[in-house]
Coordinates of C-alpha atoms in Angstrom, one line a residue:
Chain A
D23 CA 218.6 101.5 224.7
I24 CA 217.9 98.9 228.0
V25 CA 219.2 100.0 230.9
M26 CA 219.4 96.8 233.6
T27 CA 219.6 98.1 237.3
Q28 CA 220.9 95.5 240.1
S29 CA 219.8 95.5 243.8
P30 CA 221.5 95.5 246.0
D31 CA 225.0 97.1 244.8
S32 CA 226.6 94.5 247.8
L33 CA 225.4 91.9 250.1
S34 CA 227.0 90.4 253.0
M35 CA 225.4 86.7 254.0
S36 CA 226.4 83.8 256.4
L37 CA 227.6 80.5 255.2
G38 CA 224.5 78.4 254.4
E39 CA 222.3 81.4 254.0
R40 CA 220.2 82.5 250.8
A41 CA 221.2 85.0 249.0
T42 CA 219.1 86.7 246.6
I43 CA 220.1 89.7 243.8
N44 CA 217.6 91.5 241.9
C45 CA 217.9 92.5 238.1
K46 CA 215.1 95.0 236.8
S47 CA 215.2 95.9 233.2
S48 CA 214.2 99.5 231.6
Q49 CA 211.6 97.8 229.3
T50 CA 210.7 94.0 228.8
I51 CA 212.8 91.5 227.6
L52 CA 210.2 88.8 227.3
Y53 CA 209.9 88.2 223.3
S54 CA 206.1 87.3 223.0
S55 CA 207.0 84.9 219.5
D56 CA 208.8 82.6 221.4
N57 CA 207.5 83.6 225.3
K58 CA 211.1 83.6 226.3
N59 CA 213.2 86.0 228.6
Y60 CA 216.0 87.2 226.9
L61 CA 218.3 87.6 230.4
A62 CA 221.5 86.0 231.5
W63 CA 223.4 85.9 234.8
Y64 CA 227.3 85.6 235.1
Q65 CA 229.7 85.2 238.3
Q66 CA 233.2 87.1 237.9
K67 CA 235.2 86.2 240.8
P68 CA 238.4 88.0 241.7
G69 CA 240.9 88.3 239.3
Q70 CA 238.9 85.9 236.6
P71 CA 236.9 86.2 233.5
P72 CA 232.9 86.4 233.8
N73 CA 231.5 82.6 234.0
L74 CA 228.0 82.2 232.5
L75 CA 225.5 80.8 235.1
I76 CA 222.0 80.9 233.9
Y77 CA 220.4 82.2 230.7
W78 CA 216.6 82.6 229.5
A79 CA 216.4 83.5 232.9
S80 CA 216.2 80.1 234.4
A81 CA 217.9 78.0 232.5
R82 CA 221.2 76.7 234.3
E83 CA 224.7 76.0 232.4
S84 CA 226.0 72.9 232.3
G85 CA 228.3 72.1 235.2
V86 CA 226.8 75.0 237.5
P87 CA 225.4 73.7 240.8
D88 CA 222.3 73.4 241.7
R89 CA 222.0 75.9 244.3
F90 CA 221.9 78.7 241.4
S91 CA 218.6 79.2 240.1
G92 CA 217.5 82.5 238.2
S93 CA 213.4 83.4 238.1
G94 CA 211.4 86.5 237.2
S95 CA 209.6 87.7 233.4
G96 CA 209.3 90.4 231.5
T97 CA 211.1 93.4 233.4
N98 CA 212.0 91.8 236.9
F99 CA 214.7 88.9 237.8
T100 CA 215.8 87.2 240.8
L101 CA 219.1 85.6 241.0
T102 CA 219.0 82.9 244.3
I103 CA 221.6 81.2 245.8
S104 CA 219.9 78.8 247.7
S105 CA 222.8 78.2 250.7
L106 CA 226.0 80.3 250.4
Q107 CA 229.4 78.5 249.9
A108 CA 232.4 80.0 250.7
E109 CA 233.5 79.8 246.7
D110 CA 230.4 81.8 245.7
V111 CA 232.1 84.9 247.2
A112 CA 232.3 87.2 243.6
V113 CA 230.4 90.0 241.4
Y114 CA 227.3 88.5 239.7
Y115 CA 225.8 90.3 236.6
C116 CA 222.6 90.4 234.6
Q117 CA 222.8 90.8 230.9
Q118 CA 219.8 91.4 228.7
Y119 CA 220.6 90.1 225.0
Y120 CA 216.8 91.2 223.7
T121 CA 218.7 93.9 221.6
S122 CA 221.7 95.2 220.8
P123 CA 223.5 96.9 222.8
F124 CA 223.8 93.9 225.0
S125 CA 223.9 95.7 228.6
F126 CA 224.9 94.6 231.9
G127 CA 223.8 95.7 235.0
Q128 CA 226.4 97.6 237.3
G129 CA 226.8 94.2 239.5
T130 CA 226.4 93.1 243.1
K131 CA 229.1 92.0 245.4
L132 CA 228.6 89.3 247.1
E133 CA 231.0 88.4 250.8
I134 CA 230.9 86.4 253.2
K135 CA 229.8 88.0 256.8
Chain B
E60 CA 237.7 72.1 225.3
V61 CA 236.9 76.0 224.3
Q62 CA 240.2 78.3 224.5
L63 CA 240.1 81.7 223.9
L64 CA 243.6 83.4 224.3
E65 CA 243.4 87.7 223.7
S66 CA 246.8 89.5 223.0
G67 CA 247.9 93.0 221.8
G68 CA 247.2 95.1 224.9
G69 CA 249.4 97.9 226.1
L70 CA 250.4 101.1 227.2
V71 CA 249.0 103.9 224.4
Q72 CA 248.7 107.4 224.2
P73 CA 245.7 109.0 224.1
G74 CA 244.6 109.2 220.1
G75 CA 246.6 106.2 219.3
S76 CA 246.1 102.9 218.0
L77 CA 245.9 99.5 219.2
R78 CA 245.0 96.1 217.5
L79 CA 243.7 93.3 219.8
S80 CA 243.4 89.8 219.0
C81 CA 241.5 86.9 219.9
A82 CA 242.8 83.4 219.2
A83 CA 240.4 80.6 219.5
S84 CA 240.5 77.1 219.8
G85 CA 238.4 74.0 220.8
F86 CA 235.4 74.9 218.9
T87 CA 234.7 75.7 215.3
F88 CA 235.1 79.1 215.4
S89 CA 233.5 79.5 212.0
N90 CA 230.0 79.0 213.3
Y91 CA 230.2 81.3 216.2
V92 CA 229.2 84.8 216.8
M93 CA 231.7 86.4 218.7
T94 CA 231.8 89.5 221.2
W95 CA 234.2 92.0 222.7
V96 CA 233.5 92.6 226.4
R97 CA 235.5 95.7 228.3
Q98 CA 235.8 96.4 232.0
A99 CA 237.5 99.6 233.4
P100 CA 239.8 99.1 236.4
G101 CA 237.1 98.5 239.6
K102 CA 234.2 98.9 237.3
G103 CA 231.5 96.1 236.0
L104 CA 231.3 94.9 232.3
E105 CA 230.6 96.8 229.1
W106 CA 229.7 95.4 225.8
V107 CA 231.2 96.8 223.1
S108 CA 230.8 94.9 219.8
F109 CA 229.8 91.7 218.2
I110 CA 230.7 89.8 214.7
S111 CA 228.8 87.2 212.7
D112 CA 230.0 84.0 212.0
S113 CA 230.8 85.0 208.8
G114 CA 232.2 88.7 209.3
D115 CA 228.9 90.4 207.3
R116 CA 227.3 91.8 210.3
T117 CA 228.5 94.1 213.0
S118 CA 227.5 96.0 216.1
Y119 CA 229.2 98.2 218.3
A120 CA 228.2 100.3 221.6
D121 CA 227.7 103.8 221.0
S122 CA 231.1 104.7 223.1
V123 CA 233.1 103.2 220.3
R124 CA 231.0 103.2 217.3
G125 CA 233.3 104.8 214.3
R126 CA 236.7 104.3 216.4
F127 CA 236.5 100.6 217.0
T128 CA 236.5 98.0 213.9
V129 CA 235.6 94.2 214.9
S130 CA 236.9 91.7 212.0
R131 CA 237.9 87.8 212.1
D132 CA 240.0 85.2 210.0
N133 CA 238.0 82.2 210.0
S134 CA 240.8 80.7 208.6
K135 CA 243.1 81.8 211.0
N136 CA 240.4 80.9 214.0
T137 CA 241.2 84.7 215.0
L138 CA 239.1 87.6 216.4
Y139 CA 240.2 91.3 216.3
L140 CA 239.6 94.4 217.4
Q141 CA 241.1 97.5 215.7
M142 CA 241.0 100.5 218.1
S143 CA 241.8 104.0 217.0
S144 CA 241.7 107.6 218.5
L145 CA 241.9 106.1 221.9
R146 CA 240.8 107.9 224.8
V147 CA 241.8 107.9 228.6
D148 CA 238.4 106.4 229.0
D149 CA 238.9 103.4 226.6
S150 CA 241.5 101.8 229.5
A151 CA 240.1 98.3 230.2
V152 CA 240.5 94.6 230.1
Y153 CA 239.3 93.8 227.4
Y154 CA 237.5 90.2 226.9
C155 CA 236.8 88.4 224.0
A156 CA 233.9 85.9 224.3
K157 CA 231.9 83.2 222.5
N158 CA 228.3 83.7 222.1
S159 CA 226.3 80.7 222.6
T160 CA 224.6 78.4 219.8
V161 CA 221.5 79.8 219.8
D162 CA 222.0 83.7 221.0
Y163 CA 223.5 86.9 222.2
Y164 CA 224.4 85.1 225.5
F165 CA 228.4 84.2 226.2
D166 CA 229.4 81.1 227.2
S167 CA 232.8 81.2 227.1
W168 CA 235.5 84.1 227.7
G169 CA 239.2 84.7 227.5
Q170 CA 241.4 86.1 230.5
G171 CA 241.7 89.5 228.8
T172 CA 244.0 91.8 227.9
L173 CA 244.7 94.9 229.4
V174 CA 244.7 98.3 227.5
N175 CA 246.2 101.3 229.3
V176 CA 245.6 104.8 227.4
S177 CA 247.6 107.4 229.0
S178 CA 250.2 109.9 228.7

């Protein structure tokens, strides 16, 4: 099974700052036949279900603000929020869909300082 | 607008059974793979199971295999999760999620239903 490990577990940033969340997979999730990284990012606000932000490691879901971006390849990935807004307070999860079981990272809690 | 509405959660004793339902609307249900994901109180997300669009293919997490059964009724636009031999560590909010058109990430989620396994 592929294990997804996020860092840090929590993050406290000021409004307008750049926030970076890392996600590492225990094996490559880059499929050589299509050169795609099978990684998604979700945002979960308190009391709400998760919401898809990014898929294929860097493709932004429709309606997601462009301050959210994803990068990385192979086993190392990053979610970046370019300028933190108050409404970005949430827990962020990465998920691999390269192979079943489709595992999630443990989550990164983002707070405003 | 895609809507997913879970139901069937509640309090059940260890060893008991429960069937969750997820009523779907706003999209052609029979065209999409569907997934169950759970979240224990204060914990992270755990993928549980998926079922193919036609229902002929399923997959389960090791933690539930042999105890949970996923099914669907495309005529009723409804997804199910039959849970048996429930354990205390099955306590969680259970979400149903719609897979994307192209792969196994999830572009829509329900609000979840809470399952509490306790004596």
